[in-house]
Coordinates of C-alpha atoms in Angstrom, one line a residue:
Chain A
E1 CA 45.6 186.6 -132.2
V2 CA 43.1 185.7 -129.8
V3 CA 44.2 183.6 -127.0
M4 CA 41.8 180.9 -125.7
T5 CA 42.4 179.6 -122.0
Q6 CA 40.5 176.5 -120.8
F7 CA 40.2 175.6 -117.2
P8 CA 40.7 173.4 -115.3
A9 CA 43.4 171.5 -117.2
T10 CA 41.8 168.2 -115.6
L11 CA 38.4 167.6 -114.2
S12 CA 37.6 164.4 -112.4
V13 CA 33.9 163.7 -112.3
S14 CA 31.9 160.4 -111.5
P15 CA 29.9 158.9 -114.1
G16 CA 26.4 159.8 -114.1
E17 CA 27.2 163.2 -112.9
R18 CA 27.4 166.7 -114.7
A19 CA 30.8 168.3 -115.9
T20 CA 31.2 172.0 -116.4
L21 CA 34.1 173.0 -118.7
S22 CA 35.2 176.4 -119.2
C23 CA 36.9 178.3 -122.0
T24 CA 37.8 182.1 -121.9
A25 CA 38.7 184.2 -124.8
S26 CA 41.2 187.0 -124.6
Q27 CA 38.8 189.5 -126.2
S28 CA 35.3 189.2 -127.4
I29 CA 34.5 186.5 -129.9
N30 CA 30.7 186.8 -130.0
A31 CA 29.3 183.4 -130.3
N32 CA 32.0 182.3 -132.7
L33 CA 33.1 179.2 -130.9
A34 CA 33.2 175.6 -131.3
W35 CA 34.2 172.7 -129.0
Y36 CA 35.7 169.3 -129.9
Q37 CA 36.1 166.0 -128.1
V38 CA 39.1 163.9 -128.7
R39 CA 39.1 160.4 -127.4
S40 CA 42.3 158.5 -127.1
G41 CA 43.2 157.0 -130.5
Q42 CA 40.5 158.7 -132.4
P43 CA 40.4 162.0 -134.4
P44 CA 38.7 165.2 -133.0
R45 CA 35.0 165.3 -133.1
L46 CA 33.0 168.3 -133.5
L47 CA 30.5 168.6 -130.5
I48 CA 28.9 172.3 -130.6
Y49 CA 29.6 175.3 -133.1
S50 CA 28.5 178.9 -132.9
K51 CA 28.4 178.6 -129.0
S52 CA 25.4 176.4 -128.6
T53 CA 24.6 174.4 -131.7
R54 CA 25.1 170.6 -131.5
A55 CA 26.7 169.0 -134.6
T56 CA 24.9 166.2 -136.4
G57 CA 24.6 163.2 -134.1
I58 CA 25.9 164.7 -130.9
P59 CA 23.4 163.6 -128.0
P60 CA 21.5 166.5 -126.2
R61 CA 23.6 165.8 -122.9
F62 CA 26.1 167.9 -124.4
S63 CA 25.2 171.6 -124.4
G64 CA 27.1 175.0 -125.0
S65 CA 26.5 178.6 -123.6
G66 CA 28.3 181.8 -123.0
S67 CA 29.1 185.0 -124.8
G68 CA 31.6 187.5 -125.4
T69 CA 34.6 186.0 -123.7
D70 CA 33.4 183.3 -121.4
F71 CA 31.9 180.0 -122.5
T72 CA 30.9 176.9 -121.0
L73 CA 30.4 173.1 -122.3
T74 CA 28.2 171.3 -120.1
I75 CA 27.7 167.5 -120.1
T76 CA 25.2 165.9 -118.1
S77 CA 24.8 162.2 -117.1
L78 CA 28.3 161.5 -117.9
Q79 CA 28.8 158.2 -120.0
S80 CA 32.1 156.3 -120.2
E81 CA 32.8 157.5 -123.6
D82 CA 32.6 161.1 -122.6
F83 CA 35.9 160.7 -120.5
A84 CA 38.2 162.3 -123.1
V85 CA 40.1 165.7 -123.9
Y86 CA 37.9 168.5 -124.9
F87 CA 39.0 171.7 -126.8
C88 CA 37.4 174.9 -127.6
Q89 CA 38.0 177.0 -130.8
Q90 CA 37.3 180.5 -131.7
F91 CA 36.5 181.4 -135.4
D92 CA 35.7 185.1 -134.7
T93 CA 39.1 186.3 -135.8
L94 CA 41.9 185.0 -138.0
P95 CA 44.0 183.1 -137.2
V96 CA 41.5 180.8 -135.7
T97 CA 43.1 179.4 -132.5
F98 CA 42.3 176.7 -129.9
G99 CA 42.5 176.3 -126.2
Q100 CA 44.9 174.0 -124.6
G101 CA 42.3 171.4 -123.8
T102 CA 40.6 170.2 -120.6
R103 CA 41.1 166.3 -119.7
L104 CA 37.8 164.9 -118.3
E105 CA 38.7 161.7 -116.2
I106 CA 36.7 159.4 -114.0
K107 CA 36.5 160.1 -110.7
Chain B
Q1 CA 30.1 160.5 -144.7
V2 CA 33.4 162.2 -145.7
R3 CA 36.7 160.7 -144.5
L4 CA 40.2 162.3 -144.3
Q5 CA 43.5 160.4 -144.1
E6 CA 46.9 161.9 -143.9
S7 CA 50.0 160.2 -145.4
G8 CA 53.6 161.0 -145.4
P9 CA 56.8 160.2 -143.5
G10 CA 57.0 159.8 -139.8
L11 CA 60.3 161.0 -139.6
V12 CA 62.2 164.0 -141.3
K13 CA 65.8 165.3 -140.7
P14 CA 66.3 168.7 -139.5
S15 CA 66.6 171.4 -142.6
E16 CA 64.8 169.2 -144.9
T17 CA 61.3 169.4 -146.3
L18 CA 58.3 167.7 -144.9
S19 CA 55.6 167.0 -147.4
L20 CA 52.0 165.5 -146.3
T21 CA 49.1 164.7 -148.2
C22 CA 45.4 164.2 -147.1
S23 CA 43.1 162.0 -149.1
I24 CA 39.5 162.5 -149.0
S25 CA 36.9 159.9 -149.3
G26 CA 33.3 159.8 -149.1
G27 CA 32.9 163.4 -150.4
F28 CA 34.6 165.6 -153.1
I29 CA 37.0 168.4 -152.6
K30 CA 35.6 170.6 -155.2
S31 CA 33.1 172.3 -153.1
S32 CA 32.6 176.2 -152.2
D33 CA 31.2 175.3 -149.0
Y34 CA 34.4 174.2 -147.4
Y35 CA 38.3 174.9 -147.2
W36 CA 40.6 172.2 -146.4
A37 CA 42.8 172.7 -143.7
W38 CA 46.1 171.6 -141.8
I39 CA 46.3 171.6 -138.0
R40 CA 48.9 170.4 -135.7
Q41 CA 49.6 169.6 -132.3
P42 CA 53.2 169.6 -130.8
P43 CA 54.0 167.2 -127.9
R44 CA 52.4 168.6 -124.6
R45 CA 50.7 171.6 -126.3
G46 CA 47.5 172.7 -127.7
L47 CA 46.1 172.6 -131.3
E48 CA 47.5 175.0 -133.9
W49 CA 45.9 176.1 -137.1
I50 CA 48.4 176.1 -139.9
G51 CA 46.5 177.1 -143.0
S52 CA 43.6 176.3 -145.3
I53 CA 43.2 175.9 -149.1
S54 CA 40.1 176.1 -151.3
F55 CA 39.3 173.6 -153.9
D56 CA 40.6 176.3 -156.7
G57 CA 43.8 176.8 -154.6
R58 CA 43.1 180.1 -152.7
T59 CA 45.0 179.8 -149.4
Y60 CA 45.0 181.4 -146.0
Q61 CA 47.9 181.0 -143.5
N62 CA 48.4 181.5 -139.8
W63 CA 50.5 184.6 -139.9
S64 CA 51.8 183.7 -136.7
L65 CA 53.7 180.7 -138.0
K66 CA 55.6 182.7 -140.6
S67 CA 55.8 181.4 -144.0
R68 CA 57.6 178.2 -144.3
F69 CA 54.4 176.5 -145.2
S70 CA 52.9 176.0 -148.8
F71 CA 49.6 174.3 -149.7
S72 CA 48.5 172.7 -152.9
V73 CA 45.4 170.8 -154.1
D74 CA 45.0 168.0 -156.6
T75 CA 41.4 167.8 -157.7
S76 CA 41.9 165.0 -160.0
K77 CA 43.1 162.8 -156.8
N78 CA 40.6 164.3 -154.3
Q79 CA 43.7 165.3 -152.2
F80 CA 45.4 168.3 -150.9
S81 CA 49.0 168.6 -149.3
L82 CA 51.2 170.6 -147.1
R83 CA 54.6 171.4 -147.6
L84 CA 57.1 172.7 -144.7
N85 CA 60.6 173.8 -145.6
S86 CA 63.6 173.8 -143.5
V87 CA 62.0 171.8 -140.6
T88 CA 63.3 171.8 -136.9
A89 CA 63.0 169.9 -133.9
A90 CA 60.0 172.6 -133.1
D91 CA 58.1 171.0 -136.0
T92 CA 57.7 167.8 -134.4
A93 CA 53.8 167.4 -133.9
V94 CA 50.7 165.2 -134.8
Y95 CA 49.6 166.7 -138.0
F96 CA 45.9 166.7 -138.9
C97 CA 44.0 167.4 -141.9
A98 CA 40.4 168.5 -141.5
R99 CA 37.3 170.2 -143.5
M100 CA 36.7 173.6 -142.6
I101 CA 33.3 175.2 -142.9
F102 CA 33.7 178.3 -145.1
G103 CA 31.5 181.5 -145.6
V104 CA 28.9 181.3 -142.9
P105 CA 28.8 182.6 -140.4
K106 CA 32.2 183.9 -140.5
A107 CA 34.4 183.5 -143.7
F108 CA 36.5 180.9 -142.0
N109 CA 34.8 178.8 -139.3
W110 CA 34.7 175.4 -137.5
F111 CA 36.2 172.1 -138.7
D112 CA 33.6 169.4 -139.2
S113 CA 35.5 166.4 -140.2
W114 CA 39.2 165.4 -139.3
G115 CA 41.8 162.9 -140.3
Q116 CA 43.2 160.5 -137.7
G117 CA 46.3 162.5 -137.4
M118 CA 49.8 161.3 -138.1
L119 CA 52.9 162.0 -135.8
V120 CA 55.8 163.4 -137.6
S121 CA 59.2 163.6 -135.9
V122 CA 62.1 166.0 -136.8
S123 CA 65.2 164.2 -135.9
S124 CA 68.7 163.5 -137.4

């Protein structure tokens, strides 16, 4: 199965700044990657699919990029509600697999 | 907006069977655009896709989890269910149900709606 590795495990950033989260696949997954946000006490929320397409209602400060094995989620102008855990997920090959998550915390 | 809600026991004894149900509201399970999925997150670990079922009962499972899981769907109740036989402590996890996009761009894709998740503990 495709192993997804996210780093860093924890990222400390100040509100209003930019956060850059990374996700690496153990083999090429083309553009078949999604990102999710998990706020405390809430279900996962789809942010990005197919590498860079924002899901319905997701603000433009969230953007996805990358290709092949290396992908990035960038969040600009961090708002208080953005401090959460973020997961990547590949759907290029079954079984679909997730990264271990990056916790974005307030610096 | 579709909503999903898991239900079932929060505590199961080792070697027993775990049964969970996901109830769908604000949408219909009968759609060829989706599969209905189960995902779990053991303590201090990442998310793990268990498997998915279509409205007409076709299933795909995560082969790396072996085959202790079974899936069913009840279209009359707009629900789908998961059963796990012979549970052990390793099955302790938060279990989520979710809606999985089917068909495009790949056969199985991302999850666009999730339940709140429920913690299932396996302990005597």
